[in-house]
Amino acid sequence: MALPLSDLLLLGSGEKKLAACVLLLLVELFMEGADAASASQADIDNHLELGKDFLARGQLSDALTHYHAAVEGDPNNYLTLFKRGTVYLALGKTRFAIQDFSRVLELKPDFTAARSQRGIVHMKSGDYDHALQDFELVLREEPQNSLVLEHYARVRPAKEQWELVQRLLNNNDEQNAIGMITQLLEISPWSVTFRQARSDAYLKTNDPLSAIADLRQVNRLSQDSTEGHYNIAQLLYNIGHATNALKEIRECLKFDPEHKLCFPFYKKLRKVEKQLVTAETAREEKRAPECIVAAEAVLKHEPDETMIRYEAHKLLCSCYTTDEQYGKALSHCKHALDIMKDAQLYCDRAEALMGSEMYDDAIHDYQSALEIDENNSRAKEGIQKAKKLQKQAERRDYYKILGVKRNASKQEIVKAYRKAAQKWHPDNFKDEEKKLAEKKFIDIAAAKEVLTDPEKRRQFDNGEDPLDPESNQHGFRGADPFAHFQHGSPFQFKFHFN
């Protein structure tokens, strides 16, 4: 507290000097406060002017920055709050826009422009009850407000339609519900509830890509939540899109690096995605062994997720074919096709079948590819190639089958037969490889029959196939090919090597 003048006169000289300094300091502080107040209002006006200028040029984020500053300078100016609310609205930040419009109406309840804007935000957000309340209050004051009348006429039918949608969803009629929700989103494009409902319906109708598109909008409207990024990543992974799933899960970790769901999923996803990319790159560059190692690693790391395993089987179908391991290729082709039919996958298996000299089956697969994609040039060219190879292979080379020279002795032929028969015995194989082994074993047995019989060998050396089903000869092709070996089951063999 400042001392009265009578008391100052009683002070000593030193004390008088100190009191005078304090008084001067107080006067100076008072003058600075007056200048600051004046400067603050000038700053507010400047921010408002800059905000208006940026708004006119469509630079909404810059305009918002200046309106923020103006509101901080004068938080009770309803016009400034209203201007900021309209910028929020233009930026799609509906939650903040509603907060500003609500604050405006607290400061000035009869400001109908703010109430009508808030009603529009409620309507576009799918909050029809609050939209109706705001529109009705505006129409009491301005019964001829054409904009509000137009919106008001749409809200009540939309509310009734949403109630119908909920009944359809409860009755598991997702297909009709999707169409009606799509109509509602034309009126309420910012509705998180509607988009989430349509996303769920898309999932139930086996349309995951459309579901993901809606979830992205849900996440954007919810201001990029970690839960949203995690859900999108899971869906992408479920449909086999590992690279996109990895990008999405990284967005989650930007918000929370130690997120309890995103971080463990990220560790697993990173391994799987890396191996899939490695395998795909190796396949494209014709490095089959590297492709095989990487794709097999995917199957090891992911024992459960069907579509990720599908991607790995598809790669192995192609890469084992390139590596001329046709039996393994056919096994993985079958696994992939059992999951999902695909034209290119049928073509991959057809190539493996041609490598196994199973030309009829190869032609059938190429035809299956054309049923899926009638313009598939690979399948069309493949059919012609398979027919050509089939014609060339109609005359079997029995010497080549056993791997002996044309002048080989009977003893050498029998020895080669034993070795080949043991190697390709069907009981040594499973699944698709067994089918290939059976064909090989039939050819091996036929070669042994022809080359160990002097008359049949003479016919073959003269350019005739004594086992040709179209000839008058009666051999393996006209009867049970396993007749010489079967005892009980068709695949129980007994060999008489001596």
Short mmCIF file of C-alpha atoms in Angstrom, two decimals:
data_model
loop_
_atom_site.label_atom_id
_atom_site.label_comp_id
_atom_site.label_asym_id
_atom_site.label_seq_id
_atom_site.Cartn_x
_atom_site.Cartn_y
_atom_site.Cartn_z
CA MET A 1 0.00 0.00 0.00
CA ALA A 2 1.34 3.53 -0.87
CA LEU A 3 2.12 5.82 2.08
CA PRO A 4 0.06 9.04 2.61
CA LEU A 5 1.85 12.31 1.89
CA SER A 6 1.86 13.25 5.67
CA ASP A 7 3.73 10.05 6.42
CA LEU A 8 6.22 10.61 3.63
CA LEU A 9 7.16 13.97 5.20
CA LEU A 10 8.07 12.21 8.47
CA LEU A 11 10.51 9.79 6.74
CA GLY A 12 14.23 10.25 6.75
CA SER A 13 16.05 11.31 3.63
CA GLY A 14 17.09 7.74 2.70
CA GLU A 15 13.62 6.42 3.29
CA LYS A 16 12.14 9.29 1.28
CA LYS A 17 14.33 8.35 -1.69
CA LEU A 18 13.22 4.71 -1.51
CA ALA A 19 9.53 5.64 -1.29
CA ALA A 20 9.90 7.98 -4.27
CA CYS A 21 11.42 5.16 -6.35
CA VAL A 22 8.57 2.80 -5.44
CA LEU A 23 6.01 5.44 -6.40
CA LEU A 24 7.67 6.05 -9.77
CA LEU A 25 7.77 2.29 -10.43
CA LEU A 26 4.04 1.96 -9.70
CA VAL A 27 3.24 4.84 -12.07
CA GLU A 28 5.39 3.25 -14.80
CA LEU A 29 3.71 -0.14 -14.41
CA PHE A 30 0.28 1.49 -14.65
CA MET A 31 1.21 3.24 -17.90
CA GLU A 32 2.62 -0.02 -19.40
CA GLY A 33 -0.63 -1.84 -18.50
CA ALA A 34 -2.66 0.78 -20.32
CA ASP A 35 -0.42 0.49 -23.39
CA ALA A 36 -0.65 -3.37 -23.28
CA ALA A 37 -4.44 -3.27 -23.19
CA SER A 38 -4.45 -0.97 -26.17
CA ALA A 39 -1.91 -3.16 -28.04
CA SER A 40 -3.95 -6.32 -27.24
CA GLN A 41 -7.08 -4.93 -28.90
CA ALA A 42 -5.02 -3.84 -31.87
CA ASP A 43 -3.57 -7.37 -32.13
CA ILE A 44 -7.06 -8.88 -32.00
CA ASP A 45 -8.24 -6.61 -34.79
CA ASN A 46 -5.14 -7.51 -36.80
CA HIS A 47 -5.75 -11.25 -36.36
CA LEU A 48 -9.37 -10.82 -37.40
CA GLU A 49 -8.35 -8.92 -40.51
CA LEU A 50 -5.71 -11.51 -41.44
CA GLY A 51 -8.19 -14.33 -40.77
CA LYS A 52 -10.70 -12.69 -43.08
CA ASP A 53 -8.05 -12.24 -45.77
CA PHE A 54 -6.90 -15.90 -45.61
CA LEU A 55 -10.52 -17.05 -45.60
CA ALA A 56 -11.23 -15.08 -48.78
CA ARG A 57 -8.26 -16.80 -50.44
CA GLY A 58 -9.41 -20.25 -49.34
CA GLN A 59 -6.44 -20.78 -46.99
CA LEU A 60 -8.56 -22.22 -44.21
CA SER A 61 -5.80 -23.51 -41.93
CA ASP A 62 -4.07 -20.11 -41.91
CA ALA A 63 -7.40 -18.38 -41.30
CA LEU A 64 -8.10 -20.71 -38.38
CA THR A 65 -4.74 -19.89 -36.79
CA HIS A 66 -5.58 -16.20 -36.70
CA TYR A 67 -9.12 -16.76 -35.44
CA HIS A 68 -7.64 -18.88 -32.65
CA ALA A 69 -5.46 -15.95 -31.63
CA ALA A 70 -8.40 -13.54 -31.77
CA VAL A 71 -10.55 -15.80 -29.56
CA GLU A 72 -7.73 -16.14 -27.04
CA GLY A 73 -7.50 -12.34 -26.93
CA ASP A 74 -11.25 -11.94 -26.40
CA PRO A 75 -12.95 -15.28 -25.52
CA ASN A 76 -16.39 -13.66 -25.04
CA ASN A 77 -16.73 -12.07 -28.45
CA TYR A 78 -19.55 -14.09 -29.98
CA LEU A 79 -18.87 -12.86 -33.53
CA THR A 80 -15.25 -14.02 -33.38
CA LEU A 81 -16.36 -17.38 -32.02
CA PHE A 82 -18.92 -17.66 -34.81
CA LYS A 83 -16.30 -16.92 -37.46
CA ARG A 84 -13.99 -19.56 -36.04
CA GLY A 85 -16.88 -22.02 -35.92
CA THR A 86 -17.58 -21.52 -39.63
CA VAL A 87 -13.90 -22.18 -40.44
CA TYR A 88 -14.01 -25.36 -38.34
CA LEU A 89 -17.09 -26.35 -40.32
CA ALA A 90 -15.35 -25.74 -43.64
CA LEU A 91 -12.44 -27.92 -42.48
CA GLY A 92 -14.79 -30.74 -41.50
CA LYS A 93 -13.98 -30.42 -37.78
CA THR A 94 -17.59 -30.77 -36.76
CA ARG A 95 -17.04 -31.39 -33.05
CA PHE A 96 -15.16 -28.10 -32.64
CA ALA A 97 -17.65 -26.24 -34.82
CA ILE A 98 -20.52 -27.35 -32.57
CA GLN A 99 -18.57 -26.26 -29.49
CA ASP A 100 -18.07 -22.77 -30.92
CA PHE A 101 -21.68 -22.39 -32.08
CA SER A 102 -22.93 -23.58 -28.69
CA ARG A 103 -20.72 -21.04 -26.92
CA VAL A 104 -22.04 -18.31 -29.24
CA LEU A 105 -25.61 -19.22 -28.29
CA GLU A 106 -24.72 -19.09 -24.60
CA LEU A 107 -23.44 -15.53 -25.12
CA LYS A 108 -26.25 -14.52 -27.50
CA PRO A 109 -29.25 -16.91 -27.52
CA ASP A 110 -31.11 -14.98 -30.24
CA PHE A 111 -28.28 -15.30 -32.79
CA THR A 112 -30.24 -17.43 -35.29
CA ALA A 113 -27.34 -17.72 -37.77
CA ALA A 114 -25.35 -19.70 -35.20
CA ARG A 115 -28.35 -21.85 -34.33
CA SER A 116 -29.12 -22.67 -37.96
CA GLN A 117 -25.46 -23.53 -38.58
CA ARG A 118 -25.42 -25.78 -35.53
CA GLY A 119 -28.60 -27.46 -36.76
CA ILE A 120 -26.95 -28.12 -40.14
CA VAL A 121 -23.92 -29.67 -38.42
CA HIS A 122 -26.22 -31.89 -36.33
CA MET A 123 -28.08 -32.95 -39.48
CA LYS A 124 -24.90 -33.75 -41.42
CA SER A 125 -23.62 -35.68 -38.41
CA GLY A 126 -26.78 -37.80 -38.29
CA ASP A 127 -27.95 -36.30 -34.97
CA TYR A 128 -31.49 -35.71 -36.18
CA ASP A 129 -33.11 -35.02 -32.80
CA HIS A 130 -30.83 -32.06 -32.05
CA ALA A 131 -31.08 -30.87 -35.65
CA LEU A 132 -34.88 -30.74 -35.37
CA GLN A 133 -34.68 -28.79 -32.10
CA ASP A 134 -32.39 -26.13 -33.61
CA PHE A 135 -34.36 -25.81 -36.84
CA GLU A 136 -37.68 -25.45 -34.99
CA LEU A 137 -36.28 -22.68 -32.76
CA VAL A 138 -34.96 -20.82 -35.81
CA LEU A 139 -38.29 -21.13 -37.61
CA ARG A 140 -40.12 -19.63 -34.62
CA GLU A 141 -38.05 -16.49 -35.09
CA GLU A 142 -37.75 -16.65 -38.89
CA PRO A 143 -40.64 -18.72 -40.30
CA GLN A 144 -39.66 -17.88 -43.89
CA ASN A 145 -35.99 -18.90 -43.62
CA SER A 146 -35.76 -20.87 -46.88
CA LEU A 147 -32.46 -22.62 -46.07
CA VAL A 148 -33.70 -23.91 -42.72
CA LEU A 149 -37.09 -24.87 -44.20
CA GLU A 150 -35.32 -26.95 -46.86
CA HIS A 151 -33.19 -28.82 -44.32
CA TYR A 152 -36.04 -29.21 -41.86
CA ALA A 153 -38.12 -30.96 -44.53
CA ARG A 154 -35.40 -33.57 -45.01
CA VAL A 155 -34.60 -34.37 -41.38
CA ARG A 156 -37.76 -36.10 -40.21
CA PRO A 157 -37.93 -38.55 -43.18
CA ALA A 158 -34.24 -39.26 -42.69
CA LYS A 159 -34.82 -40.05 -39.03
CA GLU A 160 -37.60 -42.48 -39.96
CA GLN A 161 -35.37 -44.11 -42.59
CA TRP A 162 -32.59 -44.66 -40.03
CA GLU A 163 -35.09 -46.38 -37.75
CA LEU A 164 -36.04 -48.65 -40.67
CA VAL A 165 -32.35 -49.39 -41.34
CA GLN A 166 -31.89 -50.52 -37.76
CA ARG A 167 -34.80 -52.93 -38.12
CA LEU A 168 -33.32 -54.33 -41.34
CA LEU A 169 -29.96 -54.86 -39.66
CA ASN A 170 -31.61 -56.61 -36.74
CA ASN A 171 -33.24 -58.95 -39.28
CA ASN A 172 -29.87 -59.59 -41.01
CA ASP A 173 -31.03 -57.89 -44.21
CA GLU A 174 -27.68 -56.19 -44.83
CA GLN A 175 -28.10 -55.82 -48.59
CA ASN A 176 -31.18 -53.56 -48.36
CA ALA A 177 -29.74 -51.79 -45.32
CA ILE A 178 -26.61 -50.84 -47.28
CA GLY A 179 -28.67 -49.13 -49.98
CA MET A 180 -30.67 -47.13 -47.43
CA ILE A 181 -27.57 -46.11 -45.44
CA THR A 182 -26.00 -44.90 -48.69
CA GLN A 183 -29.03 -42.63 -49.19
CA LEU A 184 -28.74 -41.33 -45.61
CA LEU A 185 -25.06 -40.52 -46.11
CA GLU A 186 -26.05 -38.10 -48.87
CA ILE A 187 -27.86 -36.09 -46.16
CA SER A 188 -25.45 -36.90 -43.31
CA PRO A 189 -21.96 -37.41 -44.78
CA TRP A 190 -20.27 -36.76 -41.41
CA SER A 191 -22.14 -39.47 -39.50
CA VAL A 192 -19.71 -41.85 -37.82
CA THR A 193 -22.64 -44.06 -36.78
CA PHE A 194 -23.94 -44.47 -40.32
CA ARG A 195 -20.54 -45.21 -41.84
CA GLN A 196 -19.70 -47.71 -39.10
CA ALA A 197 -23.03 -49.45 -39.66
CA ARG A 198 -22.46 -49.66 -43.41
CA SER A 199 -18.92 -50.93 -42.87
CA ASP A 200 -20.22 -53.73 -40.64
CA ALA A 201 -22.87 -54.58 -43.23
CA TYR A 202 -20.27 -54.71 -46.01
CA LEU A 203 -18.24 -57.18 -43.95
CA LYS A 204 -21.26 -59.43 -43.51
CA THR A 205 -21.86 -59.39 -47.27
CA ASN A 206 -18.21 -60.31 -47.95
CA ASP A 207 -17.15 -56.93 -49.33
CA PRO A 208 -14.10 -56.09 -47.19
CA LEU A 209 -12.68 -53.40 -49.49
CA SER A 210 -15.87 -51.32 -49.22
CA ALA A 211 -15.86 -51.91 -45.46
CA ILE A 212 -12.29 -50.59 -45.25
CA ALA A 213 -13.20 -47.49 -47.28
CA ASP A 214 -15.95 -46.67 -44.76
CA LEU A 215 -13.67 -47.37 -41.80
CA ARG A 216 -11.14 -44.88 -43.19
CA GLN A 217 -13.86 -42.23 -43.16
CA VAL A 218 -14.86 -43.23 -39.65
CA ASN A 219 -11.26 -42.85 -38.55
CA ARG A 220 -10.91 -39.45 -40.22
CA LEU A 221 -14.14 -38.19 -38.67
CA SER A 222 -12.96 -39.52 -35.30
CA GLN A 223 -9.70 -37.57 -35.65
CA ASP A 224 -7.46 -40.58 -36.49
CA SER A 225 -7.91 -42.82 -33.47
CA THR A 226 -5.44 -45.62 -32.70
CA GLU A 227 -8.32 -48.08 -32.51
CA GLY A 228 -9.43 -47.09 -36.00
CA HIS A 229 -5.97 -47.63 -37.50
CA TYR A 230 -5.70 -51.00 -35.75
CA ASN A 231 -9.08 -52.17 -37.07
CA ILE A 232 -8.24 -51.10 -40.62
CA ALA A 233 -4.85 -52.86 -40.42
CA GLN A 234 -6.52 -56.05 -39.21
CA LEU A 235 -9.02 -56.00 -42.07
CA LEU A 236 -6.29 -55.37 -44.65
CA TYR A 237 -4.27 -58.25 -43.24
CA ASN A 238 -7.32 -60.51 -43.26
CA ILE A 239 -7.73 -60.02 -47.02
CA GLY A 240 -4.03 -60.59 -47.68
CA HIS A 241 -2.91 -56.96 -48.16
CA ALA A 242 0.10 -57.16 -45.85
CA THR A 243 1.95 -54.08 -47.17
CA ASN A 244 -1.07 -51.79 -46.77
CA ALA A 245 -1.74 -53.29 -43.34
CA LEU A 246 1.82 -52.47 -42.29
CA LYS A 247 1.39 -48.84 -43.40
CA GLU A 248 -1.82 -48.58 -41.38
CA ILE A 249 -0.37 -50.08 -38.21
CA ARG A 250 2.52 -47.62 -38.41
CA GLU A 251 -0.04 -44.80 -38.33
CA CYS A 252 -1.35 -46.25 -35.07
CA LEU A 253 2.18 -46.32 -33.61
CA LYS A 254 2.68 -42.66 -34.48
CA PHE A 255 0.00 -41.84 -31.91
CA ASP A 256 1.14 -44.43 -29.36
CA PRO A 257 4.48 -46.24 -29.97
CA GLU A 258 3.73 -48.77 -27.22
CA HIS A 259 0.07 -49.38 -28.05
CA LYS A 260 -0.98 -52.69 -26.47
CA LEU A 261 -2.62 -53.98 -29.68
CA CYS A 262 -0.75 -52.21 -32.46
CA PHE A 263 2.81 -52.90 -31.29
CA PRO A 264 2.55 -56.74 -31.00
CA PHE A 265 0.69 -56.88 -34.32
CA TYR A 266 3.36 -54.68 -35.90
CA LYS A 267 6.16 -57.06 -34.87
CA LYS A 268 4.43 -60.04 -36.47
CA LEU A 269 3.23 -58.12 -39.52
CA ARG A 270 6.69 -56.71 -40.26
CA LYS A 271 8.17 -60.24 -40.55
CA VAL A 272 5.38 -61.57 -42.76
CA GLU A 273 5.29 -58.53 -45.02
CA LYS A 274 9.08 -58.56 -45.50
CA GLN A 275 9.05 -62.22 -46.58
CA LEU A 276 6.10 -61.69 -48.94
CA VAL A 277 7.81 -58.74 -50.62
CA THR A 278 11.06 -60.69 -50.87
CA ALA A 279 9.28 -63.67 -52.42
CA GLU A 280 7.34 -61.53 -54.90
CA THR A 281 10.47 -59.65 -55.97
CA ALA A 282 12.39 -62.92 -56.40
CA ARG A 283 9.52 -64.39 -58.44
CA GLU A 284 9.50 -61.40 -60.78
CA GLU A 285 13.28 -61.65 -61.20
CA LYS A 286 13.11 -65.44 -61.82
CA ARG A 287 15.14 -66.23 -58.68
CA ALA A 288 13.05 -69.27 -57.80
CA PRO A 289 15.10 -70.69 -54.87
CA GLU A 290 15.03 -67.35 -53.02
CA CYS A 291 11.31 -67.00 -53.70
CA ILE A 292 10.68 -70.49 -52.30
CA VAL A 293 12.64 -69.85 -49.08
CA ALA A 294 10.80 -66.56 -48.41
CA ALA A 295 7.32 -67.88 -49.20
CA GLU A 296 7.84 -71.00 -47.06
CA ALA A 297 8.86 -68.65 -44.22
CA VAL A 298 5.52 -66.86 -44.56
CA LEU A 299 3.66 -70.15 -44.03
CA LYS A 300 5.80 -70.75 -40.95
CA HIS A 301 5.19 -67.29 -39.44
CA GLU A 302 1.46 -67.25 -40.27
CA PRO A 303 -0.25 -70.59 -39.54
CA ASP A 304 -3.80 -69.22 -39.32
CA GLU A 305 -4.67 -66.26 -41.56
CA THR A 306 -6.19 -67.79 -44.69
CA MET A 307 -5.57 -65.02 -47.22
CA ILE A 308 -1.95 -64.46 -46.16
CA ARG A 309 -1.38 -68.19 -46.57
CA TYR A 310 -3.12 -67.96 -49.94
CA GLU A 311 -0.58 -65.38 -51.08
CA ALA A 312 2.27 -67.65 -49.96
CA HIS A 313 0.80 -70.75 -51.66
CA LYS A 314 0.26 -68.75 -54.85
CA LEU A 315 3.91 -67.67 -54.88
CA LEU A 316 5.10 -71.22 -54.21
CA CYS A 317 2.89 -72.55 -57.00
CA SER A 318 4.68 -70.26 -59.44
CA CYS A 319 8.22 -70.50 -58.04
CA TYR A 320 8.30 -74.29 -57.65
CA THR A 321 7.15 -74.50 -61.28
CA THR A 322 9.98 -72.20 -62.36
CA ASP A 323 12.37 -74.39 -60.35
CA GLU A 324 10.95 -77.48 -62.14
CA GLN A 325 9.79 -79.04 -58.87
CA TYR A 326 6.43 -79.82 -60.40
CA GLY A 327 5.08 -82.11 -57.69
CA LYS A 328 5.53 -79.48 -54.98
CA ALA A 329 4.22 -76.81 -57.32
CA LEU A 330 1.00 -78.76 -57.92
CA SER A 331 0.49 -79.23 -54.19
CA HIS A 332 0.74 -75.49 -53.46
CA CYS A 333 -1.37 -74.62 -56.52
CA LYS A 334 -4.14 -76.84 -55.17
CA HIS A 335 -3.94 -75.26 -51.69
CA ALA A 336 -4.26 -71.79 -53.22
CA LEU A 337 -7.11 -72.73 -55.58
CA ASP A 338 -8.99 -74.35 -52.73
CA ILE A 339 -8.98 -70.93 -51.04
CA MET A 340 -9.82 -68.79 -54.07
CA LYS A 341 -10.20 -69.37 -57.81
CA ASP A 342 -8.01 -67.09 -59.89
CA ALA A 343 -7.27 -67.03 -63.62
CA GLN A 344 -3.52 -66.45 -63.26
CA LEU A 345 -3.30 -69.16 -60.63
CA TYR A 346 -4.97 -71.65 -62.99
CA CYS A 347 -2.38 -70.68 -65.61
CA ASP A 348 0.44 -71.24 -63.11
CA ARG A 349 -0.86 -74.71 -62.33
CA ALA A 350 -1.29 -75.45 -66.04
CA GLU A 351 2.40 -74.72 -66.55
CA ALA A 352 3.29 -77.12 -63.74
CA LEU A 353 1.05 -79.75 -65.35
CA MET A 354 2.74 -79.24 -68.72
CA GLY A 355 6.11 -79.65 -67.02
CA SER A 356 4.77 -82.96 -65.70
CA GLU A 357 3.60 -83.85 -69.25
CA MET A 358 -0.04 -83.92 -68.06
CA TYR A 359 -1.31 -82.04 -71.09
CA ASP A 360 -5.03 -82.82 -70.86
CA ASP A 361 -5.11 -81.51 -67.29
CA ALA A 362 -3.12 -78.44 -68.34
CA ILE A 363 -5.60 -77.66 -71.14
CA HIS A 364 -8.46 -78.06 -68.66
CA ASP A 365 -6.86 -75.53 -66.28
CA TYR A 366 -6.30 -73.04 -69.08
CA GLN A 367 -9.98 -73.40 -69.99
CA SER A 368 -10.89 -72.76 -66.33
CA ALA A 369 -8.83 -69.57 -66.49
CA LEU A 370 -10.80 -68.45 -69.56
CA GLU A 371 -14.07 -69.08 -67.77
CA ILE A 372 -12.95 -66.50 -65.18
CA ASP A 373 -11.36 -64.12 -67.68
CA GLU A 374 -12.39 -64.75 -71.28
CA ASN A 375 -9.76 -62.31 -72.59
CA ASN A 376 -6.82 -63.91 -70.77
CA SER A 377 -4.14 -64.09 -73.48
CA ARG A 378 -1.87 -66.26 -71.33
CA ALA A 379 -4.55 -68.96 -71.15
CA LYS A 380 -5.30 -68.78 -74.90
CA GLU A 381 -1.62 -69.12 -75.80
CA GLY A 382 -1.19 -71.83 -73.17
CA ILE A 383 -3.89 -74.03 -74.71
CA GLN A 384 -2.14 -73.91 -78.09
CA LYS A 385 1.21 -74.66 -76.51
CA ALA A 386 -0.19 -77.58 -74.49
CA LYS A 387 -1.82 -79.11 -77.58
CA LYS A 388 1.44 -78.81 -79.51
CA LEU A 389 3.48 -80.42 -76.72
CA GLN A 390 0.87 -83.12 -76.32
CA LYS A 391 1.16 -84.02 -79.99
CA GLN A 392 4.94 -84.15 -79.73
CA ALA A 393 4.76 -86.36 -76.65
CA GLU A 394 2.29 -88.87 -78.06
CA ARG A 395 5.18 -91.14 -78.97
CA ARG A 396 6.91 -91.92 -75.70
CA ASP A 397 10.68 -92.44 -75.67
CA TYR A 398 11.07 -95.52 -73.48
CA TYR A 399 14.86 -95.27 -73.50
CA LYS A 400 14.63 -91.72 -72.16
CA ILE A 401 12.09 -92.74 -69.51
CA LEU A 402 14.57 -95.27 -68.04
CA GLY A 403 17.60 -93.13 -68.82
CA VAL A 404 19.44 -95.80 -70.85
CA LYS A 405 21.13 -95.79 -74.25
CA ARG A 406 19.43 -97.32 -77.28
CA ASN A 407 21.97 -100.13 -77.34
CA ALA A 408 21.57 -100.94 -73.62
CA SER A 409 21.54 -104.59 -72.64
CA LYS A 410 18.54 -106.25 -71.00
CA GLN A 411 20.50 -106.36 -67.75
CA GLU A 412 21.14 -102.60 -67.91
CA ILE A 413 17.49 -101.98 -68.69
CA VAL A 414 16.29 -104.04 -65.71
CA LYS A 415 18.75 -102.26 -63.41
CA ALA A 416 17.55 -98.85 -64.58
CA TYR A 417 13.94 -100.00 -64.19
CA ARG A 418 14.51 -101.05 -60.56
CA LYS A 419 16.07 -97.72 -59.70
CA ALA A 420 13.33 -95.69 -61.39
CA ALA A 421 10.49 -97.83 -59.97
CA GLN A 422 11.78 -97.46 -56.42
CA LYS A 423 12.18 -93.70 -56.87
CA TRP A 424 8.70 -93.13 -58.30
CA HIS A 425 6.69 -95.67 -56.33
CA PRO A 426 3.34 -93.90 -55.58
CA ASP A 427 3.39 -95.00 -51.95
CA ASN A 428 6.36 -92.66 -51.44
CA PHE A 429 4.25 -89.59 -52.24
CA LYS A 430 1.15 -87.74 -51.04
CA ASP A 431 -1.53 -85.46 -52.42
CA GLU A 432 -0.72 -83.88 -55.79
CA GLU A 433 2.77 -85.36 -55.89
CA LYS A 434 1.23 -88.84 -55.71
CA LYS A 435 -0.75 -88.16 -58.90
CA LEU A 436 2.45 -87.20 -60.70
CA ALA A 437 4.26 -90.27 -59.34
CA GLU A 438 1.49 -92.56 -60.60
CA LYS A 439 1.94 -91.23 -64.13
CA LYS A 440 5.72 -91.61 -63.93
CA PHE A 441 5.35 -95.12 -62.55
CA ILE A 442 3.02 -96.13 -65.41
CA ASP A 443 5.56 -94.85 -67.95
CA ILE A 444 8.40 -96.68 -66.17
CA ALA A 445 6.48 -99.96 -66.16
CA ALA A 446 5.57 -99.50 -69.83
CA ALA A 447 9.20 -98.83 -70.74
CA LYS A 448 10.33 -101.97 -68.92
CA GLU A 449 7.65 -104.07 -70.67
CA VAL A 450 8.63 -102.86 -74.13
CA LEU A 451 12.42 -102.83 -73.78
CA THR A 452 12.70 -106.26 -72.11
CA ASP A 453 10.53 -107.93 -74.76
CA PRO A 454 12.59 -108.51 -77.93
CA GLU A 455 9.62 -108.26 -80.32
CA LYS A 456 8.14 -105.14 -78.70
CA ARG A 457 11.58 -103.55 -78.54
CA ARG A 458 12.09 -104.26 -82.25
CA GLN A 459 8.74 -102.62 -83.07
CA PHE A 460 9.65 -99.56 -80.98
CA ASP A 461 13.06 -99.28 -82.64
CA ASN A 462 11.27 -99.31 -86.00
CA GLY A 463 9.19 -96.23 -85.04
CA GLU A 464 6.08 -97.99 -83.72
CA ASP A 465 4.76 -97.91 -80.15
CA PRO A 466 3.60 -101.43 -79.35
CA LEU A 467 1.53 -100.07 -76.46
CA ASP A 468 -0.24 -97.45 -78.57
CA PRO A 469 -3.96 -97.81 -77.70
CA GLU A 470 -4.92 -97.05 -81.30
CA SER A 471 -2.85 -99.93 -82.67
CA ASN A 472 -3.82 -103.59 -82.75
CA GLN A 473 -1.37 -104.34 -79.99
CA HIS A 474 -2.67 -105.09 -76.52
CA GLY A 475 -0.50 -103.61 -73.85
CA PHE A 476 -0.52 -101.36 -70.88
CA ARG A 477 -2.64 -98.60 -72.39
CA GLY A 478 -5.51 -100.93 -73.16
CA ALA A 479 -5.68 -102.62 -69.75
CA ASP A 480 -5.11 -101.90 -66.10
CA PRO A 481 -1.61 -100.32 -65.99
CA PHE A 482 -0.99 -101.77 -62.53
CA ALA A 483 -2.13 -105.30 -63.38
CA HIS A 484 1.41 -106.68 -63.31
CA PHE A 485 1.96 -105.47 -59.77
CA GLN A 486 -1.28 -105.44 -57.87
CA HIS A 487 -2.08 -107.73 -55.00
CA GLY A 488 -5.24 -106.53 -53.27
CA SER A 489 -5.18 -102.70 -53.24
CA PRO A 490 -4.37 -101.03 -56.56
CA PHE A 491 -1.43 -99.27 -54.90
CA GLN A 492 0.20 -102.27 -53.22
CA PHE A 493 3.00 -103.44 -55.46
CA LYS A 494 5.27 -106.46 -55.46
CA PHE A 495 8.37 -106.33 -57.63
CA HIS A 496 9.93 -109.34 -59.35
CA PHE A 497 13.38 -108.04 -60.20
CA ASN A 498 15.00 -111.41 -61.02
#
